[in-house]
Amino acid sequence: MSNLISVIIPVKNRIQLFIPALDSVLNQRYPSIEVIVVDDGCNEKESEHLEQVISKARGRHSNIPIMMLKGNQQGAAKARNLGYLNAKGKYIQFFDSDDILLENKLSIQAGILDRQPELDMVYTKAQFVDDELNTINGSWGSALKGNSMDYFAFTWQTMCPLYRRETIDKFGLWDEELSINQDWEFCLRYKLLGARTHFINEVHAYFRKHTLGNIGNIGLDNGKVKSKWLSTYKIFQLCKTKGVLDKPLLDAFIKRWAYIVCMTSKVGDKSLVKTQLQSIRPEISSSNFLMFSLLRYRLVANLVLSVYSRYGVNK
């Protein structure tokens, strides 16, 4: 008998994107799946549409349990955790409502986990596609390099891995303090805590870069800036605790901090800028800190941000 896979999908409006995403799960060539959909604050019209879509899906796929939960508009991390706490599967697939799983993804990954019980997770590549699912440049998913930059690089996106349930129990749920960058924090935390991974260097999912906008890239406000700061600082502290912080890794964090301080100055959160500078000061040289201090001025911050944008600096 195949081990049950729980697929957890938070949804917030954009039901037209969710429909093909759900279909890609229901059409998997894996015989034992349950689907947990979390309505994370859809408006009234979209919530009704979501219920209709799920009702029709249950009629077409009566062999696949589809559960619907209310997430109370508290963000993707909270919604994923709610889904996980209601999941029964031995294996866990987190999945965003605007992406696509190719039909063999779960069967291939589950097969590897079945054969290699020492693994915590198996991840694959996710190709970037447009609204019409046409391939565009770029993908998520890459092999670990075996150096300190593994603890900064975003090696897999949300849909790339299939996890063992005990892996989630061991390394922790999604960080509910974070409104964005929670996927980066989740990925880095698992690597730092010693997750045993296996990478399949093949595309088994699509990451849609669509005109409706990806949630993490829509606008910028104090909450999102704070989330960027918290995720980065938490992972930095974990790097220090684990003793992996060498010069290349520290330099990567310094570049990220400069970008975040600039963005915080731009949105006008002077209190958070002060907190950021106080936290950064013990970690960098006096000369570097002097330059960082200038970033609290919005004019300077905007000039630096224009350089980041022009040269595509990793942020």
GROMACS .gro file of C-alpha atoms in nm:
model
  315
    1MET     CA    1   0.000   0.000   0.000
    2SER     CA    2   0.131   0.348  -0.090
    3ASN     CA    3   0.205   0.591   0.191
    4LEU     CA    4  -0.047   0.876   0.211
    5ILE     CA    5   0.071   1.217   0.089
    6SER     CA    6  -0.098   1.528   0.230
    7VAL     CA    7  -0.095   1.824  -0.009
    8ILE     CA    8  -0.152   2.155   0.173
    9ILE     CA    9  -0.268   2.456  -0.032
   10PRO     CA   10  -0.337   2.802   0.118
   11VAL     CA   11  -0.566   3.010  -0.105
   12LYS     CA   12  -0.633   3.384  -0.096
   13ASN     CA   13  -0.847   3.495  -0.391
   14ARG     CA   14  -0.706   3.442  -0.746
   15ILE     CA   15  -0.931   3.136  -0.782
   16GLN     CA   16  -0.871   3.129  -1.159
   17LEU     CA   17  -0.510   3.039  -1.080
   18PHE     CA   18  -0.606   2.791  -0.810
   19ILE     CA   19  -0.819   2.580  -1.046
   20PRO     CA   20  -0.527   2.450  -1.261
   21ALA     CA   21  -0.311   2.423  -0.949
   22LEU     CA   22  -0.568   2.195  -0.784
   23ASP     CA   23  -0.611   1.995  -1.104
   24SER     CA   24  -0.235   1.936  -1.117
   25VAL     CA   25  -0.257   1.777  -0.772
   26LEU     CA   26  -0.566   1.571  -0.843
   27ASN     CA   27  -0.410   1.437  -1.165
   28GLN     CA   28  -0.095   1.308  -0.997
   29ARG     CA   29   0.006   0.954  -1.089
   30TYR     CA   30   0.023   0.859  -0.723
   31PRO     CA   31  -0.253   0.647  -0.574
   32SER     CA   32  -0.277   0.782  -0.219
   33ILE     CA   33  -0.330   1.157  -0.178
   34GLU     CA   34  -0.535   1.384   0.044
   35VAL     CA   35  -0.576   1.755  -0.031
   36ILE     CA   36  -0.612   2.021   0.238
   37VAL     CA   37  -0.722   2.363   0.109
   38VAL     CA   38  -0.698   2.654   0.353
   39ASP     CA   39  -0.911   2.959   0.270
   40ASP     CA   40  -0.679   3.228   0.405
   41GLY     CA   41  -0.913   3.525   0.382
   42CYS     CA   42  -1.072   3.509   0.038
   43ASN     CA   43  -1.329   3.782  -0.015
   44GLU     CA   44  -1.694   3.676  -0.009
   45LYS     CA   45  -1.726   3.632  -0.386
   46GLU     CA   46  -1.398   3.441  -0.422
   47SER     CA   47  -1.477   3.226  -0.117
   48GLU     CA   48  -1.804   3.117  -0.277
   49HIS     CA   49  -1.622   3.045  -0.602
   50LEU     CA   50  -1.364   2.841  -0.409
   51GLU     CA   51  -1.635   2.628  -0.250
   52GLN     CA   52  -1.789   2.564  -0.592
   53VAL     CA   53  -1.453   2.462  -0.740
   54ILE     CA   54  -1.388   2.219  -0.453
   55SER     CA   55  -1.739   2.074  -0.476
   56LYS     CA   56  -1.692   2.001  -0.847
   57ALA     CA   57  -1.347   1.855  -0.782
   58ARG     CA   58  -1.490   1.618  -0.522
   59GLY     CA   59  -1.743   1.500  -0.777
   60ARG     CA   60  -1.475   1.431  -1.039
   61HIS     CA   61  -1.225   1.273  -0.797
   62SER     CA   62  -1.435   1.091  -0.538
   63ASN     CA   63  -1.137   0.873  -0.445
   64ILE     CA   64  -0.932   1.170  -0.320
   65PRO     CA   65  -1.034   1.336   0.009
   66ILE     CA   66  -1.044   1.716  -0.021
   67MET     CA   67  -1.070   1.906   0.307
   68MET     CA   68  -1.144   2.279   0.324
   69LEU     CA   69  -1.042   2.486   0.626
   70LYS     CA   70  -1.079   2.853   0.719
   71GLY     CA   71  -0.750   3.029   0.788
   72ASN     CA   72  -0.883   3.369   0.906
   73GLN     CA   73  -0.650   3.580   0.687
   74GLN     CA   74  -0.341   3.537   0.905
   75GLY     CA   75  -0.090   3.469   0.629
   76ALA     CA   76   0.059   3.178   0.438
   77ALA     CA   77   0.271   3.051   0.727
   78LYS     CA   78  -0.028   3.024   0.962
   79ALA     CA   79  -0.238   2.866   0.686
   80ARG     CA   80   0.027   2.603   0.607
   81ASN     CA   81   0.062   2.520   0.974
   82LEU     CA   82  -0.315   2.485   1.010
   83GLY     CA   83  -0.318   2.251   0.712
   84TYR     CA   84  -0.032   2.048   0.854
   85LEU     CA   85  -0.202   2.007   1.192
   86ASN     CA   86  -0.501   1.857   1.011
   87ALA     CA   87  -0.297   1.635   0.779
   88LYS     CA   88  -0.287   1.257   0.809
   89GLY     CA   89  -0.016   1.181   0.554
   90LYS     CA   90   0.321   1.018   0.615
   91TYR     CA   91   0.461   1.255   0.352
   92ILE     CA   92   0.387   1.628   0.325
   93GLN     CA   93   0.369   1.848   0.015
   94PHE     CA   94   0.330   2.223   0.072
   95PHE     CA   95   0.197   2.393  -0.239
   96ASP     CA   96   0.107   2.749  -0.341
   97SER     CA   97  -0.224   2.809  -0.512
   98ASP     CA   98  -0.078   2.963  -0.829
   99ASP     CA   99   0.176   2.691  -0.918
  100ILE     CA  100   0.163   2.358  -1.100
  101LEU     CA  101   0.285   2.006  -1.016
  102LEU     CA  102   0.380   1.784  -1.307
  103GLU     CA  103   0.200   1.451  -1.299
  104ASN     CA  104   0.493   1.231  -1.184
  105LYS     CA  105   0.630   1.460  -0.913
  106LEU     CA  106   0.482   1.293  -0.607
  107SER     CA  107   0.529   0.936  -0.727
  108ILE     CA  108   0.899   0.993  -0.803
  109GLN     CA  109   0.972   1.170  -0.475
  110ALA     CA  110   0.769   0.928  -0.262
  111GLY     CA  111   0.950   0.637  -0.425
  112ILE     CA  112   1.286   0.778  -0.319
  113LEU     CA  113   1.167   0.841   0.038
  114ASP     CA  114   1.029   0.486   0.052
  115ARG     CA  115   1.362   0.339  -0.056
  116GLN     CA  116   1.586   0.568   0.150
  117PRO     CA  117   1.447   0.600   0.504
  118GLU     CA  118   1.752   0.800   0.614
  119LEU     CA  119   1.636   1.100   0.405
  120ASP     CA  120   1.432   1.382   0.557
  121MET     CA  121   1.314   1.522   0.225
  122VAL     CA  122   1.349   1.501  -0.153
  123TYR     CA  123   1.336   1.814  -0.366
  124THR     CA  124   1.326   1.884  -0.737
  125LYS     CA  125   1.335   2.177  -0.980
  126ALA     CA  126   1.049   2.418  -1.053
  127GLN     CA  127   1.063   2.589  -1.391
  128PHE     CA  128   0.952   2.952  -1.425
  129VAL     CA  129   0.651   2.990  -1.656
  130ASP     CA  130   0.421   3.275  -1.759
  131ASP     CA  131   0.040   3.304  -1.739
  132GLU     CA  132  -0.002   3.061  -2.028
  133LEU     CA  133   0.251   2.813  -1.882
  134ASN     CA  134   0.509   2.903  -2.145
  135THR     CA  135   0.864   2.844  -2.025
  136ILE     CA  136   1.064   3.156  -1.933
  137ASN     CA  137   1.419   3.191  -1.807
  138GLY     CA  138   1.493   3.073  -1.455
  139SER     CA  139   1.401   2.799  -1.213
  140TRP     CA  140   1.406   2.709  -0.845
  141GLY     CA  141   1.592   2.407  -0.716
  142SER     CA  142   1.966   2.347  -0.713
  143ALA     CA  143   2.216   2.108  -0.559
  144LEU     CA  144   2.391   2.202  -0.236
  145LYS     CA  145   2.745   2.332  -0.294
  146GLY     CA  146   2.901   2.196   0.023
  147ASN     CA  147   3.020   2.537   0.143
  148SER     CA  148   2.893   2.813   0.372
  149MET     CA  149   2.679   2.971   0.100
  150ASP     CA  150   2.443   2.674   0.131
  151TYR     CA  151   2.324   2.859   0.442
  152PHE     CA  152   2.224   3.169   0.246
  153ALA     CA  153   2.113   3.040  -0.094
  154PHE     CA  154   1.740   2.978  -0.148
  155THR     CA  155   1.795   2.621  -0.269
  156TRP     CA  156   1.430   2.516  -0.306
  157GLN     CA  157   1.095   2.690  -0.338
  158THR     CA  158   0.782   2.590  -0.147
  159MET     CA  159   0.658   2.335  -0.402
  160CYS     CA  160   0.996   2.171  -0.469
  161PRO     CA  161   1.032   1.936  -0.167
  162LEU     CA  162   0.836   1.638  -0.043
  163TYR     CA  163   0.892   1.598   0.332
  164ARG     CA  164   0.852   1.316   0.577
  165ARG     CA  165   0.600   1.406   0.844
  166GLU     CA  166   0.858   1.343   1.117
  167THR     CA  167   1.090   1.590   0.945
  168ILE     CA  168   0.839   1.871   1.005
  169ASP     CA  169   0.798   1.756   1.365
  170LYS     CA  170   1.177   1.753   1.410
  171PHE     CA  171   1.272   2.086   1.250
  172GLY     CA  172   0.959   2.289   1.316
  173LEU     CA  173   0.658   2.447   1.149
  174TRP     CA  174   0.645   2.765   0.942
  175ASP     CA  175   0.740   3.084   1.128
  176GLU     CA  176   0.412   3.268   1.183
  177GLU     CA  177   0.588   3.597   1.262
  178LEU     CA  178   0.683   3.628   0.896
  179SER     CA  179   0.449   3.767   0.630
  180ILE     CA  180   0.707   3.729   0.349
  181ASN     CA  181   1.043   3.547   0.323
  182GLN     CA  182   0.896   3.266   0.533
  183ASP     CA  183   0.985   3.017   0.259
  184TRP     CA  184   1.350   3.135   0.258
  185GLU     CA  185   1.364   3.110   0.638
  186PHE     CA  186   1.205   2.762   0.632
  187CYS     CA  187   1.453   2.639   0.370
  188LEU     CA  188   1.761   2.780   0.546
  189ARG     CA  189   1.649   2.667   0.892
  190TYR     CA  190   1.607   2.309   0.776
  191LYS     CA  191   1.953   2.305   0.616
  192LEU     CA  192   2.115   2.458   0.925
  193LEU     CA  193   1.945   2.210   1.155
  194GLY     CA  194   2.080   1.918   0.952
  195ALA     CA  195   1.798   1.805   0.724
  196ARG     CA  196   1.918   1.514   0.508
  197THR     CA  197   1.820   1.603   0.152
  198HIS     CA  198   1.822   1.448  -0.193
  199PHE     CA  199   1.807   1.664  -0.507
  200ILE     CA  200   1.649   1.549  -0.833
  201ASN     CA  201   1.800   1.761  -1.110
  202GLU     CA  202   1.483   1.753  -1.319
  203VAL     CA  203   1.180   1.982  -1.356
  204HIS     CA  204   0.874   1.841  -1.182
  205ALA     CA  205   0.684   2.165  -1.109
  206TYR     CA  206   0.607   2.506  -1.257
  207PHE     CA  207   0.648   2.835  -1.071
  208ARG     CA  208   0.410   3.084  -1.231
  209LYS     CA  209   0.534   3.442  -1.276
  210HIS     CA  210   0.197   3.583  -1.371
  211THR     CA  211   0.046   3.925  -1.428
  212LEU     CA  212  -0.169   3.901  -1.114
  213GLY     CA  213   0.150   3.924  -0.910
  214ASN     CA  214   0.313   3.688  -0.664
  215ILE     CA  215   0.197   3.762  -0.309
  216GLY     CA  216   0.546   3.831  -0.171
  217ASN     CA  217   0.617   4.089  -0.442
  218ILE     CA  218   0.297   4.294  -0.416
  219GLY     CA  219   0.372   4.634  -0.265
  220LEU     CA  220   0.597   4.705   0.029
  221ASP     CA  221   0.494   4.819   0.374
  222ASN     CA  222   0.621   4.816   0.730
  223GLY     CA  223   0.499   4.461   0.789
  224LYS     CA  224   0.683   4.321   0.488
  225VAL     CA  225   1.001   4.515   0.568
  226LYS     CA  226   0.988   4.386   0.925
  227SER     CA  227   0.940   4.031   0.796
  228LYS     CA  228   1.243   4.062   0.567
  229TRP     CA  229   1.448   4.184   0.861
  230LEU     CA  230   1.327   3.918   1.105
  231SER     CA  231   1.381   3.627   0.866
  232THR     CA  232   1.733   3.740   0.779
  233TYR     CA  233   1.837   3.814   1.136
  234LYS     CA  234   1.697   3.486   1.269
  235ILE     CA  235   1.890   3.285   1.010
  236PHE     CA  236   2.205   3.489   1.079
  237GLN     CA  237   2.182   3.408   1.450
  238LEU     CA  238   2.130   3.039   1.371
  239CYS     CA  239   2.439   3.048   1.145
  240LYS     CA  240   2.638   3.187   1.439
  241THR     CA  241   2.502   2.921   1.673
  242LYS     CA  242   2.593   2.645   1.427
  243GLY     CA  243   2.944   2.785   1.371
  244VAL     CA  244   2.917   2.816   0.992
  245LEU     CA  245   2.962   3.193   0.964
  246ASP     CA  246   3.276   3.255   0.754
  247LYS     CA  247   3.368   3.572   0.559
  248PRO     CA  248   3.176   3.494   0.235
  249LEU     CA  249   2.862   3.416   0.433
  250LEU     CA  250   2.898   3.728   0.651
  251ASP     CA  251   2.949   3.941   0.337
  252ALA     CA  252   2.625   3.799   0.194
  253PHE     CA  253   2.435   3.894   0.509
  254ILE     CA  254   2.589   4.244   0.509
  255LYS     CA  255   2.464   4.303   0.153
  256ARG     CA  256   2.118   4.177   0.252
  257TRP     CA  257   2.116   4.398   0.563
  258ALA     CA  258   2.210   4.706   0.360
  259TYR     CA  259   1.918   4.643   0.128
  260ILE     CA  260   1.675   4.588   0.416
  261VAL     CA  261   1.786   4.900   0.604
  262CYS     CA  262   1.742   5.101   0.284
  263MET     CA  263   1.393   4.963   0.232
  264THR     CA  264   1.305   5.035   0.595
  265SER     CA  265   1.424   5.395   0.554
  266LYS     CA  266   1.219   5.424   0.236
  267VAL     CA  267   0.896   5.324   0.410
  268GLY     CA  268   0.979   5.562   0.695
  269ASP     CA  269   1.000   5.325   0.992
  270LYS     CA  270   1.265   5.511   1.194
  271SER     CA  271   1.216   5.294   1.502
  272LEU     CA  272   1.284   4.974   1.307
  273VAL     CA  273   1.589   5.131   1.139
  274LYS     CA  274   1.727   5.207   1.486
  275THR     CA  275   1.667   4.847   1.597
  276GLN     CA  276   1.834   4.714   1.283
  277LEU     CA  277   2.143   4.931   1.325
  278GLN     CA  278   2.177   4.835   1.693
  279SER     CA  279   2.158   4.466   1.600
  280ILE     CA  280   2.405   4.496   1.313
  281ARG     CA  281   2.666   4.706   1.496
  282PRO     CA  282   2.837   4.418   1.689
  283GLU     CA  283   2.867   4.210   1.370
  284ILE     CA  284   3.058   4.450   1.142
  285SER     CA  285   3.363   4.678   1.147
  286SER     CA  286   3.343   5.041   1.263
  287SER     CA  287   3.399   5.169   0.908
  288ASN     CA  288   3.121   4.949   0.773
  289PHE     CA  289   2.891   5.060   1.050
  290LEU     CA  290   2.956   5.426   0.967
  291MET     CA  291   2.836   5.360   0.612
  292PHE     CA  292   2.537   5.166   0.744
  293SER     CA  293   2.444   5.462   0.967
  294LEU     CA  294   2.408   5.683   0.659
  295LEU     CA  295   2.138   5.451   0.526
  296ARG     CA  296   1.892   5.583   0.782
  297TYR     CA  297   1.861   5.894   0.565
  298ARG     CA  298   1.599   5.839   0.296
  299LEU     CA  299   1.793   6.023   0.023
  300VAL     CA  300   2.098   5.801   0.076
  301ALA     CA  301   1.881   5.491   0.100
  302ASN     CA  302   1.712   5.571  -0.233
  303LEU     CA  303   2.049   5.620  -0.405
  304VAL     CA  304   2.174   5.283  -0.277
  305LEU     CA  305   1.849   5.112  -0.381
  306SER     CA  306   1.893   5.248  -0.735
  307VAL     CA  307   2.238   5.081  -0.745
  308TYR     CA  308   2.090   4.752  -0.618
  309SER     CA  309   1.825   4.769  -0.889
  310ARG     CA  310   2.068   4.858  -1.169
  311TYR     CA  311   2.319   4.583  -1.095
  312GLY     CA  312   2.082   4.314  -0.970
  313VAL     CA  313   2.257   4.282  -0.634
  314ASN     CA  314   2.138   3.974  -0.439
  315LYS     CA  315   1.890   4.101  -0.185
   0.00000   0.00000   0.00000
